[in-house]
Amino acid sequence: MVLEFWPDVAPGHVENFKKLARQGFYDGTCFHRVIKDFMIQGGDPLTKDSNMESRWGTGGPGYQIKAEFNDRPHNRGVISMARSNDPDSAGSQFFICHGNPRFLDRQYTAFGKLIKGDEVLEKIATTATRPPDRPNQRMGVNSIKIVPAESAP
């Protein structure tokens, strides 16, 4: 999947995601929460260890960032930051919209969108799951790389 970022509406979130990606933070994680027609969620460092599965969805980078709510709609392919009930609790977990969950607009920080690889999003989002929205088969993230748009595959 190839994503473009929206630093004009969420500069802190874009920089945080890029920093974590450059550090290799996301390498070896997986999409631990998958809900067809809604979203796929990843970015939890605990997902690197299958023995920690009962805690997947609770991990982060050890800090939180302030919300940057904006007017970009949560349409299919939009990447946004996951968080707890506290609007300023995002850290590393993100989700990519599979459906058009517009009820999330201005409540979660959208910070980019998918520009290539919709077939990958579709494959992950439609994989078989078990409670609690866990894919039956690991949907791993080998690596997230930050590259200039003109050199993206």
N, CA, C and O atoms as a GROMACS GRO file, in nm:
protein
  612
    1MET      N    1   0.085  -0.118   0.000
    1MET     CA    2   0.000   0.000   0.000
    1MET      C    3   0.090   0.124   0.000
    1MET      O    4   0.195   0.127   0.064
    2VAL      N    5   0.047   0.223  -0.072
    2VAL     CA    6   0.117   0.351  -0.076
    2VAL      C    7   0.019   0.458  -0.028
    2VAL      O    8  -0.094   0.467  -0.076
    3LEU      N    9   0.064   0.538   0.066
    3LEU     CA   10  -0.019   0.643   0.123
    3LEU      C   11   0.044   0.779   0.099
    3LEU      O   12   0.166   0.792   0.092
    4GLU      N   13  -0.040   0.880   0.086
    4GLU     CA   14   0.009   1.018   0.087
    4GLU      C   15  -0.037   1.081   0.217
    4GLU      O   16  -0.142   1.046   0.271
    5PHE      N   17   0.042   1.174   0.268
    5PHE     CA   18   0.010   1.238   0.395
    5PHE      C   19  -0.049   1.376   0.374
    5PHE      O   20  -0.031   1.438   0.269
    6TRP      N   21  -0.119   1.424   0.475
    6TRP     CA   22  -0.182   1.556   0.475
    6TRP      C   23  -0.122   1.644   0.585
    6TRP      O   24  -0.189   1.670   0.685
    7PRO      N   25   0.002   1.689   0.568
    7PRO     CA   26   0.062   1.773   0.672
    7PRO      C   27  -0.007   1.908   0.688
    7PRO      O   28   0.012   1.975   0.790
    8ASP      N   29  -0.085   1.949   0.590
    8ASP     CA   30  -0.156   2.077   0.600
    8ASP      C   31  -0.267   2.074   0.704
    8ASP      O   32  -0.302   2.178   0.759
    9VAL      N   33  -0.323   1.956   0.733
    9VAL     CA   34  -0.433   1.948   0.831
    9VAL      C   35  -0.396   1.873   0.958
    9VAL      O   36  -0.464   1.886   1.059
   10ALA      N   37  -0.287   1.795   0.954
   10ALA     CA   38  -0.247   1.718   1.072
   10ALA      C   39  -0.094   1.706   1.078
   10ALA      O   40  -0.041   1.595   1.072
   11PRO      N   41  -0.024   1.818   1.089
   11PRO     CA   42   0.123   1.814   1.084
   11PRO      C   43   0.186   1.730   1.195
   11PRO      O   44   0.286   1.662   1.170
   12GLY      N   45   0.133   1.734   1.314
   12GLY     CA   46   0.189   1.656   1.425
   12GLY      C   47   0.173   1.507   1.405
   12GLY      O   48   0.263   1.429   1.436
   13HIS      N   49   0.058   1.466   1.353
   13HIS     CA   50   0.032   1.324   1.328
   13HIS      C   51   0.119   1.271   1.215
   13HIS      O   52   0.172   1.160   1.222
   14VAL      N   53   0.132   1.350   1.110
   14VAL     CA   54   0.217   1.310   0.998
   14VAL      C   55   0.361   1.292   1.046
   14VAL      O   56   0.425   1.192   1.016
   15GLU      N   57   0.412   1.389   1.119
   15GLU     CA   58   0.551   1.380   1.166
   15GLU      C   59   0.570   1.264   1.264
   15GLU      O   60   0.672   1.196   1.259
   16ASN      N   61   0.473   1.242   1.351
   16ASN     CA   62   0.482   1.130   1.445
   16ASN      C   63   0.487   0.996   1.370
   16ASN      O   64   0.571   0.911   1.400
   17PHE      N   65   0.398   0.978   1.273
   17PHE     CA   66   0.395   0.854   1.196
   17PHE      C   67   0.526   0.834   1.120
   17PHE      O   68   0.583   0.725   1.119
   18LYS      N   69   0.574   0.940   1.057
   18LYS     CA   70   0.699   0.931   0.980
   18LYS      C   71   0.817   0.900   1.072
   18LYS      O   72   0.904   0.820   1.036
   19LYS      N   73   0.821   0.961   1.188
   19LYS     CA   74   0.929   0.936   1.284
   19LYS      C   75   0.930   0.790   1.327
   19LYS      O   76   1.034   0.724   1.326
   20LEU      N   77   0.813   0.738   1.364
   20LEU     CA   78   0.804   0.599   1.407
   20LEU      C   79   0.842   0.504   1.293
   20LEU      O   80   0.912   0.406   1.315
   21ALA      N   81   0.796   0.534   1.173
   21ALA     CA   82   0.829   0.449   1.058
   21ALA      C   83   0.979   0.448   1.032
   21ALA      O   84   1.037   0.342   1.007
   22ARG      N   85   1.042   0.564   1.037
   22ARG     CA   86   1.188   0.573   1.014
   22ARG      C   87   1.266   0.495   1.119
   22ARG      O   88   1.374   0.444   1.091
   23GLN      N   89   1.212   0.488   1.241
   23GLN     CA   90   1.278   0.413   1.349
   23GLN      C   91   1.255   0.262   1.339
   23GLN      O   92   1.312   0.186   1.416
   24GLY      N   93   1.170   0.220   1.245
   24GLY     CA   94   1.139   0.078   1.233
   24GLY      C   95   1.035   0.030   1.334
   24GLY      O   96   1.016  -0.090   1.352
   25PHE      N   97   0.969   0.124   1.399
   25PHE     CA   98   0.871   0.093   1.504
   25PHE      C   99   0.762  -0.003   1.455
   25PHE      O  100   0.722  -0.094   1.527
   26TYR      N  101   0.715   0.019   1.332
   26TYR     CA  102   0.604  -0.059   1.279
   26TYR      C  103   0.646  -0.192   1.217
   26TYR      O  104   0.562  -0.279   1.194
   27ASP      N  105   0.774  -0.209   1.190
   27ASP     CA  106   0.821  -0.331   1.125
   27ASP      C  107   0.792  -0.454   1.211
   27ASP      O  108   0.828  -0.457   1.329
   28GLY      N  109   0.728  -0.553   1.152
   28GLY     CA  110   0.697  -0.676   1.224
   28GLY      C  111   0.566  -0.674   1.302
   28GLY      O  112   0.532  -0.773   1.368
   29THR      N  113   0.492  -0.563   1.295
   29THR     CA  114   0.362  -0.556   1.362
   29THR      C  115   0.258  -0.621   1.270
   29THR      O  116   0.293  -0.675   1.164
   30CYS      N  117   0.132  -0.617   1.310
   30CYS     CA  118   0.027  -0.669   1.223
   30CYS      C  119  -0.100  -0.586   1.240
   30CYS      O  120  -0.113  -0.505   1.332
   31PHE      N  121  -0.192  -0.609   1.149
   31PHE     CA  122  -0.326  -0.552   1.162
   31PHE      C  123  -0.402  -0.643   1.257
   31PHE      O  124  -0.439  -0.755   1.220
   32HIS      N  125  -0.425  -0.595   1.379
   32HIS     CA  126  -0.482  -0.678   1.484
   32HIS      C  127  -0.633  -0.666   1.496
   32HIS      O  128  -0.696  -0.746   1.566
   33ARG      N  129  -0.691  -0.568   1.430
   33ARG     CA  130  -0.835  -0.547   1.438
   33ARG      C  131  -0.885  -0.521   1.296
   33ARG      O  132  -0.842  -0.425   1.232
   34VAL      N  133  -0.974  -0.605   1.249
   34VAL     CA  134  -1.022  -0.597   1.112
   34VAL      C  135  -1.174  -0.606   1.112
   34VAL      O  136  -1.231  -0.705   1.160
   35ILE      N  137  -1.239  -0.503   1.060
   35ILE     CA  138  -1.385  -0.502   1.051
   35ILE      C  139  -1.422  -0.463   0.908
   35ILE      O  140  -1.408  -0.348   0.868
   36LYS      N  141  -1.470  -0.561   0.833
   36LYS     CA  142  -1.510  -0.539   0.694
   36LYS      C  143  -1.608  -0.422   0.684
   36LYS      O  144  -1.696  -0.406   0.768
   37ASP      N  145  -1.591  -0.342   0.580
   37ASP     CA  146  -1.673  -0.224   0.553
   37ASP      C  147  -1.656  -0.114   0.657
   37ASP      O  148  -1.732  -0.017   0.657
   38PHE      N  149  -1.556  -0.127   0.745
   38PHE     CA  150  -1.528  -0.023   0.844
   38PHE      C  151  -1.381   0.016   0.838
   38PHE      O  152  -1.348   0.123   0.787
   39MET      N  153  -1.292  -0.070   0.889
   39MET     CA  154  -1.151  -0.033   0.892
   39MET      C  155  -1.063  -0.152   0.927
   39MET      O  156  -1.110  -0.255   0.974
   40ILE      N  157  -0.931  -0.132   0.903
   40ILE     CA  158  -0.827  -0.225   0.949
   40ILE      C  159  -0.736  -0.144   1.041
   40ILE      O  160  -0.696  -0.032   1.006
   41GLN      N  161  -0.702  -0.200   1.157
   41GLN     CA  162  -0.624  -0.126   1.256
   41GLN      C  163  -0.492  -0.196   1.282
   41GLN      O  164  -0.486  -0.318   1.294
   42GLY      N  165  -0.386  -0.117   1.290
   42GLY     CA  166  -0.253  -0.168   1.319
   42GLY      C  167  -0.174  -0.066   1.400
   42GLY      O  168  -0.229   0.030   1.453
   43GLY      N  169  -0.044  -0.090   1.408
   43GLY     CA  170   0.044   0.005   1.477
   43GLY      C  171   0.073  -0.025   1.622
   43GLY      O  172   0.138   0.055   1.689
   44ASP      N  173   0.025  -0.139   1.672
   44ASP     CA  174   0.050  -0.176   1.811
   44ASP      C  175   0.178  -0.258   1.818
   44ASP      O  176   0.184  -0.366   1.759
   45PRO      N  177   0.281  -0.211   1.890
   45PRO     CA  178   0.406  -0.287   1.897
   45PRO      C  179   0.392  -0.422   1.967
   45PRO      O  180   0.475  -0.510   1.947
   46LEU      N  181   0.288  -0.438   2.048
   46LEU     CA  182   0.266  -0.567   2.116
   46LEU      C  183   0.234  -0.678   2.017
   46LEU      O  184   0.249  -0.796   2.050
   47THR      N  185   0.188  -0.642   1.896
   47THR     CA  186   0.152  -0.744   1.798
   47THR      C  187   0.274  -0.813   1.738
   47THR      O  188   0.260  -0.907   1.659
   48LYS      N  189   0.392  -0.769   1.773
   48LYS     CA  190   0.513  -0.838   1.728
   48LYS      C  191   0.529  -0.971   1.800
   48LYS      O  192   0.604  -1.058   1.754
   49ASP      N  193   0.459  -0.988   1.913
   49ASP     CA  194   0.471  -1.107   1.997
   49ASP      C  195   0.335  -1.176   2.009
   49ASP      O  196   0.244  -1.121   2.071
   50SER      N  197   0.320  -1.294   1.951
   50SER     CA  198   0.192  -1.365   1.956
   50SER      C  199   0.152  -1.402   2.100
   50SER      O  200   0.034  -1.422   2.128
   51ASN      N  201   0.250  -1.413   2.189
   51ASN     CA  202   0.219  -1.442   2.329
   51ASN      C  203   0.150  -1.326   2.400
   51ASN      O  204   0.093  -1.342   2.508
   52MET      N  205   0.154  -1.209   2.338
   52MET     CA  206   0.092  -1.089   2.397
   52MET      C  207  -0.048  -1.063   2.339
   52MET      O  208  -0.105  -0.957   2.361
   53GLU      N  209  -0.102  -1.160   2.264
   53GLU     CA  210  -0.228  -1.135   2.191
   53GLU      C  211  -0.341  -1.082   2.279
   53GLU      O  212  -0.421  -1.001   2.233
   54SER      N  213  -0.349  -1.125   2.402
   54SER     CA  214  -0.456  -1.078   2.490
   54SER      C  215  -0.444  -0.928   2.518
   54SER      O  216  -0.541  -0.865   2.562
   55ARG      N  217  -0.327  -0.869   2.492
   55ARG     CA  218  -0.306  -0.726   2.516
   55ARG      C  219  -0.299  -0.645   2.386
   55ARG      O  220  -0.284  -0.523   2.390
   56TRP      N  221  -0.312  -0.713   2.272
   56TRP     CA  222  -0.308  -0.640   2.145
   56TRP      C  223  -0.416  -0.533   2.144
   56TRP      O  224  -0.530  -0.556   2.186
   57GLY      N  225  -0.380  -0.417   2.096
   57GLY     CA  226  -0.471  -0.303   2.094
   57GLY      C  227  -0.446  -0.206   2.207
   57GLY      O  228  -0.506  -0.099   2.213
   58THR      N  229  -0.355  -0.244   2.300
   58THR     CA  230  -0.326  -0.157   2.414
   58THR      C  231  -0.186  -0.096   2.408
   58THR      O  232  -0.153  -0.011   2.491
   59GLY      N  233  -0.105  -0.137   2.313
   59GLY     CA  234   0.034  -0.090   2.307
   59GLY      C  235   0.050   0.042   2.235
   59GLY      O  236  -0.036   0.085   2.159
   60GLY      N  237   0.164   0.104   2.260
   60GLY     CA  238   0.194   0.231   2.197
   60GLY      C  239   0.341   0.264   2.212
   60GLY      O  240   0.420   0.181   2.256
   61PRO      N  241   0.376   0.387   2.175
   61PRO     CA  242   0.517   0.426   2.177
   61PRO      C  243   0.566   0.478   2.312
   61PRO      O  244   0.684   0.511   2.326
   62GLY      N  245   0.477   0.486   2.412
   62GLY     CA  246   0.517   0.538   2.542
   62GLY      C  247   0.486   0.685   2.561
   62GLY      O  248   0.526   0.746   2.660
   63TYR      N  249   0.415   0.742   2.466
   63TYR     CA  250   0.372   0.883   2.476
   63TYR      C  251   0.243   0.898   2.396
   63TYR      O  252   0.203   0.808   2.322
   64GLN      N  253   0.178   1.011   2.413
   64GLN     CA  254   0.054   1.041   2.341
   64GLN      C  255   0.066   1.175   2.273
   64GLN      O  256   0.142   1.262   2.317
   65ILE      N  257  -0.009   1.192   2.164
   65ILE     CA  258  -0.005   1.320   2.092
   65ILE      C  259  -0.142   1.385   2.092
   65ILE      O  260  -0.245   1.319   2.104
   66LYS      N  261  -0.141   1.516   2.078
   66LYS     CA  262  -0.263   1.596   2.082
   66LYS      C  263  -0.342   1.579   1.952
   66LYS      O  264  -0.285   1.575   1.844
   67ALA      N  265  -0.474   1.569   1.966
   67ALA     CA  266  -0.562   1.554   1.850
   67ALA      C  267  -0.548   1.672   1.755
   67ALA      O  268  -0.522   1.785   1.797
   68GLU      N  269  -0.564   1.645   1.627
   68GLU     CA  270  -0.565   1.748   1.523
   68GLU      C  271  -0.688   1.723   1.435
   68GLU      O  272  -0.676   1.692   1.316
   69PHE      N  273  -0.805   1.736   1.494
   69PHE     CA  274  -0.928   1.712   1.420
   69PHE      C  275  -0.934   1.810   1.304
   69PHE      O  276  -0.892   1.925   1.315
   70ASN      N  277  -0.988   1.763   1.191
   70ASN     CA  278  -0.992   1.846   1.071
   70ASN      C  279  -1.115   1.808   0.989
   70ASN      O  280  -1.193   1.722   1.028
   71ASP      N  281  -1.131   1.874   0.876
   71ASP     CA  282  -1.250   1.855   0.793
   71ASP      C  283  -1.236   1.747   0.686
   71ASP      O  284  -1.326   1.730   0.605
   72ARG      N  285  -1.124   1.674   0.686
   72ARG     CA  286  -1.108   1.567   0.586
   72ARG      C  287  -1.202   1.452   0.624
   72ARG      O  288  -1.198   1.404   0.737
   73PRO      N  289  -1.284   1.407   0.530
   73PRO     CA  290  -1.380   1.300   0.561
   73PRO      C  291  -1.313   1.163   0.572
   73PRO      O  292  -1.213   1.135   0.505
   74HIS      N  293  -1.369   1.081   0.657
   74HIS     CA  294  -1.324   0.942   0.673
   74HIS      C  295  -1.390   0.856   0.565
   74HIS      O  296  -1.490   0.789   0.589
   75ASN      N  297  -1.332   0.860   0.447
   75ASN     CA  298  -1.377   0.778   0.335
   75ASN      C  299  -1.282   0.660   0.318
   75ASN      O  300  -1.175   0.657   0.379
   76ARG      N  301  -1.320   0.565   0.236
   76ARG     CA  302  -1.238   0.448   0.208
   76ARG      C  303  -1.096   0.492   0.171
   76ARG      O  304  -1.076   0.580   0.088
   77GLY      N  305  -0.999   0.427   0.235
   77GLY     CA  306  -0.859   0.454   0.207
   77GLY      C  307  -0.796   0.561   0.295
   77GLY      O  308  -0.674   0.579   0.291
   78VAL      N  309  -0.874   0.632   0.373
   78VAL     CA  310  -0.818   0.735   0.461
   78VAL      C  311  -0.748   0.668   0.579
   78VAL      O  312  -0.800   0.572   0.636
   79ILE      N  313  -0.630   0.720   0.614
   79ILE     CA  314  -0.558   0.673   0.732
   79ILE      C  315  -0.582   0.774   0.844
   79ILE      O  316  -0.573   0.895   0.822
   80SER      N  317  -0.611   0.723   0.961
   80SER     CA  318  -0.645   0.806   1.076
   80SER      C  319  -0.585   0.741   1.199
   80SER      O  320  -0.552   0.622   1.198
   81MET      N  321  -0.570   0.818   1.305
   81MET     CA  322  -0.511   0.765   1.428
   81MET      C  323  -0.616   0.706   1.520
   81MET      O  324  -0.720   0.767   1.545
   82ALA      N  325  -0.586   0.586   1.570
   82ALA     CA  326  -0.670   0.523   1.672
   82ALA      C  327  -0.637   0.588   1.806
   82ALA      O  328  -0.528   0.640   1.826
   83ARG      N  329  -0.733   0.583   1.897
   83ARG     CA  330  -0.713   0.643   2.029
   83ARG      C  331  -0.812   0.583   2.126
   83ARG      O  332  -0.901   0.508   2.086
   84SER      N  333  -0.797   0.616   2.254
   84SER     CA  334  -0.895   0.575   2.355
   84SER      C  335  -1.005   0.682   2.360
   84SER      O  336  -1.018   0.761   2.266
   85ASN      N  337  -1.082   0.684   2.466
   85ASN     CA  338  -1.187   0.784   2.479
   85ASN      C  339  -1.132   0.926   2.490
   85ASN      O  340  -1.202   1.022   2.458
   86ASP      N  341  -1.008   0.940   2.534
   86ASP     CA  342  -0.944   1.070   2.545
   86ASP      C  343  -0.899   1.114   2.405
   86ASP      O  344  -0.819   1.045   2.342
   87PRO      N  345  -0.950   1.227   2.357
   87PRO     CA  346  -0.912   1.272   2.222
   87PRO      C  347  -0.761   1.288   2.202
   87PRO      O  348  -0.711   1.276   2.091
   88ASP      N  349  -0.689   1.316   2.310
   88ASP     CA  350  -0.544   1.340   2.300
   88ASP      C  351  -0.463   1.216   2.341
   88ASP      O  352  -0.356   1.229   2.401
   89SER      N  353  -0.514   1.097   2.309
   89SER     CA  354  -0.447   0.973   2.352
   89SER      C  355  -0.386   0.892   2.238
   89SER      O  356  -0.344   0.778   2.260
   90ALA      N  357  -0.380   0.946   2.117
   90ALA     CA  358  -0.318   0.873   2.006
   90ALA      C  359  -0.168   0.861   2.029
   90ALA      O  360  -0.106   0.948   2.092
   91GLY      N  361  -0.110   0.753   1.978
   91GLY     CA  362   0.034   0.734   1.992
   91GLY      C  363   0.093   0.675   1.866
   91GLY      O  364   0.161   0.744   1.790
   92SER      N  365   0.068   0.546   1.844
   92SER     CA  366   0.122   0.480   1.725
   92SER      C  367   0.016   0.404   1.647
   92SER      O  368   0.034   0.377   1.528
   93GLN      N  369  -0.095   0.369   1.711
   93GLN     CA  370  -0.195   0.288   1.642
   93GLN      C  371  -0.275   0.373   1.543
   93GLN      O  372  -0.314   0.486   1.572
   94PHE      N  373  -0.297   0.314   1.428
   94PHE     CA  374  -0.366   0.382   1.320
   94PHE      C  375  -0.468   0.288   1.259
   94PHE      O  376  -0.466   0.167   1.284
   95PHE      N  377  -0.557   0.343   1.179
   95PHE     CA  378  -0.648   0.259   1.103
   95PHE      C  379  -0.663   0.316   0.963
   95PHE      O  380  -0.648   0.435   0.940
   96ILE      N  381  -0.694   0.226   0.872
   96ILE     CA  382  -0.721   0.263   0.734
   96ILE      C  383  -0.866   0.225   0.706
   96ILE      O  384  -0.906   0.110   0.724
   97CYS      N  385  -0.944   0.323   0.664
   97CYS     CA  386  -1.087   0.301   0.642
   97CYS      C  387  -1.110   0.207   0.525
   97CYS      O  388  -1.052   0.224   0.417
   98HIS      N  389  -1.196   0.109   0.547
   98HIS     CA  390  -1.238   0.018   0.440
   98HIS      C  391  -1.372   0.066   0.386
   98HIS      O  392  -1.394   0.062   0.265
   99GLY      N  393  -1.458   0.108   0.471
   99GLY     CA  394  -1.586   0.166   0.429
   99GLY      C  395  -1.574   0.318   0.428
   99GLY      O  396  -1.466   0.373   0.407
  100ASN      N  397  -1.685   0.383   0.452
  100ASN     CA  398  -1.689   0.529   0.461
  100ASN      C  399  -1.748   0.568   0.597
  100ASN      O  400  -1.860   0.618   0.604
  101PRO      N  401  -1.671   0.546   0.705
  101PRO     CA  402  -1.724   0.573   0.840
  101PRO      C  403  -1.725   0.723   0.874
  101PRO      O  404  -1.647   0.769   0.958
  102ARG      N  405  -1.812   0.795   0.808
  102ARG     CA  406  -1.817   0.940   0.823
  102ARG      C  407  -1.853   0.984   0.965
  102ARG      O  408  -1.832   1.100   1.000
  103PHE      N  409  -1.907   0.893   1.046
  103PHE     CA  410  -1.939   0.928   1.186
  103PHE      C  411  -1.811   0.956   1.266
  103PHE      O  412  -1.818   1.010   1.376
  104LEU      N  413  -1.695   0.919   1.211
  104LEU     CA  414  -1.567   0.946   1.276
  104LEU      C  415  -1.514   1.086   1.246
  104LEU      O  416  -1.421   1.133   1.311
  105ASP      N  417  -1.573   1.152   1.145
  105ASP     CA  418  -1.525   1.284   1.104
  105ASP      C  419  -1.520   1.381   1.222
  105ASP      O  420  -1.614   1.389   1.302
  106ARG      N  421  -1.410   1.453   1.230
  106ARG     CA  422  -1.386   1.555   1.333
  106ARG      C  423  -1.384   1.497   1.475
  106ARG      O  424  -1.392   1.572   1.573
  107GLN      N  425  -1.373   1.362   1.487
  107GLN     CA  426  -1.358   1.298   1.617
  107GLN      C  427  -1.229   1.217   1.625
  107GLN      O  428  -1.181   1.186   1.734
  108TYR      N  429  -1.174   1.184   1.510
  108TYR     CA  430  -1.046   1.114   1.498
  108TYR      C  431  -0.963   1.192   1.397
  108TYR      O  432  -1.018   1.255   1.307
  109THR      N  433  -0.831   1.188   1.412
  109THR     CA  434  -0.744   1.267   1.326
  109THR      C  435  -0.708   1.192   1.198
  109THR      O  436  -0.627   1.100   1.199
  110ALA      N  437  -0.772   1.235   1.088
  110ALA     CA  438  -0.738   1.183   0.956
  110ALA      C  439  -0.609   1.255   0.913
  110ALA      O  440  -0.599   1.377   0.925
  111PHE      N  441  -0.511   1.177   0.863
  111PHE     CA  442  -0.385   1.243   0.827
  111PHE      C  443  -0.326   1.197   0.695
  111PHE      O  444  -0.211   1.227   0.665
  112GLY      N  445  -0.404   1.126   0.615
  112GLY     CA  446  -0.357   1.086   0.483
  112GLY      C  447  -0.454   0.992   0.416
  112GLY      O  448  -0.562   0.962   0.469
  113LYS      N  449  -0.413   0.943   0.296
  113LYS     CA  450  -0.501   0.851   0.225
  113LYS      C  451  -0.421   0.756   0.138
  113LYS      O  452  -0.309   0.785   0.096
  114LEU      N  453  -0.482   0.642   0.112
  114LEU     CA  454  -0.426   0.540   0.026
  114LEU      C  455  -0.430   0.589  -0.119
  114LEU      O  456  -0.535   0.633  -0.167
  115ILE      N  457  -0.316   0.581  -0.188
  115ILE     CA  458  -0.315   0.621  -0.329
  115ILE      C  459  -0.282   0.504  -0.421
  115ILE      O  460  -0.306   0.511  -0.542
  116LYS      N  461  -0.226   0.397  -0.366
  116LYS     CA  462  -0.200   0.274  -0.442
  116LYS      C  463  -0.215   0.156  -0.348
  116LYS      O  464  -0.182   0.164  -0.229
  117GLY      N  465  -0.266   0.044  -0.401
  117GLY     CA  466  -0.276  -0.077  -0.320
  117GLY      C  467  -0.413  -0.102  -0.261
  117GLY      O  468  -0.423  -0.168  -0.157
  118ASP      N  469  -0.518  -0.052  -0.324
  118ASP     CA  470  -0.653  -0.076  -0.272
  118ASP      C  471  -0.682  -0.226  -0.265
  118ASP      O  472  -0.759  -0.270  -0.179
  119GLU      N  473  -0.622  -0.305  -0.354
  119GLU     CA  474  -0.645  -0.450  -0.352
  119GLU      C  475  -0.590  -0.513  -0.224
  119GLU      O  476  -0.642  -0.615  -0.178
  120VAL      N  477  -0.484  -0.454  -0.168
  120VAL     CA  478  -0.428  -0.504  -0.041
  120VAL      C  479  -0.524  -0.471   0.073
  120VAL      O  480  -0.552  -0.555   0.158
  121LEU      N  481  -0.572  -0.347   0.074
  121LEU     CA  482  -0.672  -0.308   0.174
  121LEU      C  483  -0.792  -0.402   0.167
  121LEU      O  484  -0.841  -0.449   0.270
  122GLU      N  485  -0.838  -0.431   0.047
  122GLU     CA  486  -0.954  -0.519   0.030
  122GLU      C  487  -0.926  -0.659   0.083
  122GLU      O  488  -1.010  -0.718   0.150
  123LYS      N  489  -0.809  -0.711   0.054
  123LYS     CA  490  -0.774  -0.846   0.099
  123LYS      C  491  -0.770  -0.854   0.251
  123LYS      O  492  -0.822  -0.949   0.310
  124ILE      N  493  -0.708  -0.755   0.314
  124ILE     CA  494  -0.700  -0.755   0.461
  124ILE      C  495  -0.839  -0.737   0.522
  124ILE      O  496  -0.876  -0.809   0.615
  125ALA      N  497  -0.915  -0.641   0.470
  125ALA     CA  498  -1.045  -0.608   0.528
  125ALA      C  499  -1.149  -0.718   0.513
  125ALA      O  500  -1.245  -0.724   0.590
  126THR      N  501  -1.131  -0.807   0.416
  126THR     CA  502  -1.230  -0.912   0.393
  126THR      C  503  -1.182  -1.049   0.440
  126THR      O  504  -1.247  -1.150   0.413
  127THR      N  505  -1.068  -1.053   0.509
  127THR     CA  506  -1.020  -1.180   0.560
  127THR      C  507  -1.111  -1.230   0.673
  127THR      O  508  -1.178  -1.151   0.739
  128ALA      N  509  -1.114  -1.359   0.693
  128ALA     CA  510  -1.196  -1.416   0.801
  128ALA      C  511  -1.143  -1.371   0.936
  128ALA      O  512  -1.022  -1.361   0.956
  129THR      N  513  -1.234  -1.344   1.029
  129THR     CA  514  -1.196  -1.298   1.164
  129THR      C  515  -1.267  -1.380   1.270
  129THR      O  516  -1.361  -1.454   1.243
  130ARG      N  517  -1.218  -1.364   1.392
  130ARG     CA  518  -1.279  -1.423   1.511
  130ARG      C  519  -1.284  -1.311   1.617
  130ARG      O  520  -1.214  -1.211   1.603
  131PRO      N  521  -1.365  -1.327   1.720
  131PRO     CA  522  -1.368  -1.224   1.825
  131PRO      C  523  -1.230  -1.209   1.889
  131PRO      O  524  -1.161  -1.309   1.908
  132PRO      N  525  -1.188  -1.089   1.922
  132PRO     CA  526  -1.253  -0.960   1.902
  132PRO      C  527  -1.206  -0.891   1.772
  132PRO      O  528  -1.115  -0.809   1.776
  133ASP      N  529  -1.266  -0.924   1.662
  133ASP     CA  530  -1.232  -0.869   1.530
  133ASP      C  531  -1.088  -0.898   1.490
  133ASP      O  532  -1.024  -0.818   1.421
  134ARG      N  533  -1.038  -1.013   1.534
  134ARG     CA  534  -0.900  -1.055   1.510
  134ARG      C  535  -0.895  -1.140   1.382
  134ARG      O  536  -0.973  -1.235   1.370
  135PRO      N  537  -0.806  -1.110   1.288
  135PRO     CA  538  -0.794  -1.196   1.170
  135PRO      C  539  -0.754  -1.338   1.210
  135PRO      O  540  -0.670  -1.357   1.298
  136ASN      N  541  -0.814  -1.436   1.146
  136ASN     CA  542  -0.778  -1.576   1.171
  136ASN      C  543  -0.634  -1.603   1.130
  136ASN      O  544  -0.563  -1.682   1.192
  137GLN      N  545  -0.592  -1.537   1.023
  137GLN     CA  546  -0.455  -1.550   0.973
  137GLN      C  547  -0.385  -1.416   0.993
  137GLN      O  548  -0.444  -1.311   0.968
  138ARG      N  549  -0.261  -1.419   1.038
  138ARG     CA  550  -0.185  -1.297   1.064
  138ARG      C  551  -0.176  -1.210   0.939
  138ARG      O  552  -0.136  -1.257   0.832
  139MET      N  553  -0.213  -1.084   0.954
  139MET     CA  554  -0.203  -0.986   0.847
  139MET      C  555  -0.086  -0.894   0.883
  139MET      O  556  -0.105  -0.784   0.936
  140GLY      N  557   0.034  -0.941   0.853
  140GLY     CA  558   0.155  -0.876   0.899
  140GLY      C  559   0.196  -0.753   0.820
  140GLY      O  560   0.163  -0.736   0.703
  141VAL      N  561   0.268  -0.667   0.889
  141VAL     CA  562   0.332  -0.549   0.829
  141VAL      C  563   0.482  -0.579   0.829
  141VAL      O  564   0.547  -0.577   0.933
  142ASN      N  565   0.534  -0.607   0.711
  142ASN     CA  566   0.678  -0.633   0.703
  142ASN      C  567   0.756  -0.508   0.738
  142ASN      O  568   0.847  -0.510   0.821
  143SER      N  569   0.718  -0.396   0.674
  143SER     CA  570   0.792  -0.273   0.693
  143SER      C  571   0.709  -0.155   0.642
  143SER      O  572   0.630  -0.170   0.549
  144ILE      N  573   0.728  -0.041   0.704
  144ILE     CA  574   0.670   0.084   0.654
  144ILE      C  575   0.787   0.175   0.622
  144ILE      O  576   0.870   0.204   0.709
  145LYS      N  577   0.794   0.220   0.499
  145LYS     CA  578   0.904   0.306   0.453
  145LYS      C  579   0.849   0.442   0.414
  145LYS      O  580   0.742   0.453   0.354
  146ILE      N  581   0.923   0.545   0.447
  146ILE     CA  582   0.889   0.681   0.407
  146ILE      C  583   0.977   0.716   0.287
  146ILE      O  584   1.099   0.719   0.297
  147VAL      N  585   0.913   0.743   0.174
  147VAL     CA  586   0.986   0.775   0.051
  147VAL      C  587   0.920   0.896  -0.016
  147VAL      O  588   0.802   0.922   0.007
  148PRO      N  589   0.995   0.969  -0.098
  148PRO     CA  590   0.933   1.079  -0.173
  148PRO      C  591   0.827   1.025  -0.266
  148PRO      O  592   0.839   0.915  -0.319
  149ALA      N  593   0.722   1.102  -0.286
  149ALA     CA  594   0.609   1.056  -0.368
  149ALA      C  595   0.653   1.011  -0.507
  149ALA      O  596   0.601   0.912  -0.559
  150GLU      N  597   0.747   1.082  -0.566
  150GLU     CA  598   0.788   1.047  -0.702
  150GLU      C  599   0.862   0.914  -0.711
  150GLU      O  600   0.874   0.858  -0.820
  151SER      N  601   0.911   0.863  -0.599
  151SER     CA  602   0.981   0.735  -0.602
  151SER      C  603   0.897   0.620  -0.546
  151SER      O  604   0.946   0.507  -0.536
  152ALA      N  605   0.772   0.648  -0.509
  152ALA     CA  606   0.686   0.542  -0.457
  152ALA      C  607   0.656   0.441  -0.568
  152ALA      O  608   0.630   0.480  -0.681
  153PRO      N  609   0.658   0.312  -0.535
  153PRO     CA  610   0.633   0.210  -0.638
  153PRO      C  611   0.492   0.215  -0.695
  153PRO      O  612   0.457   0.135  -0.782
   0.00000   0.00000   0.00000
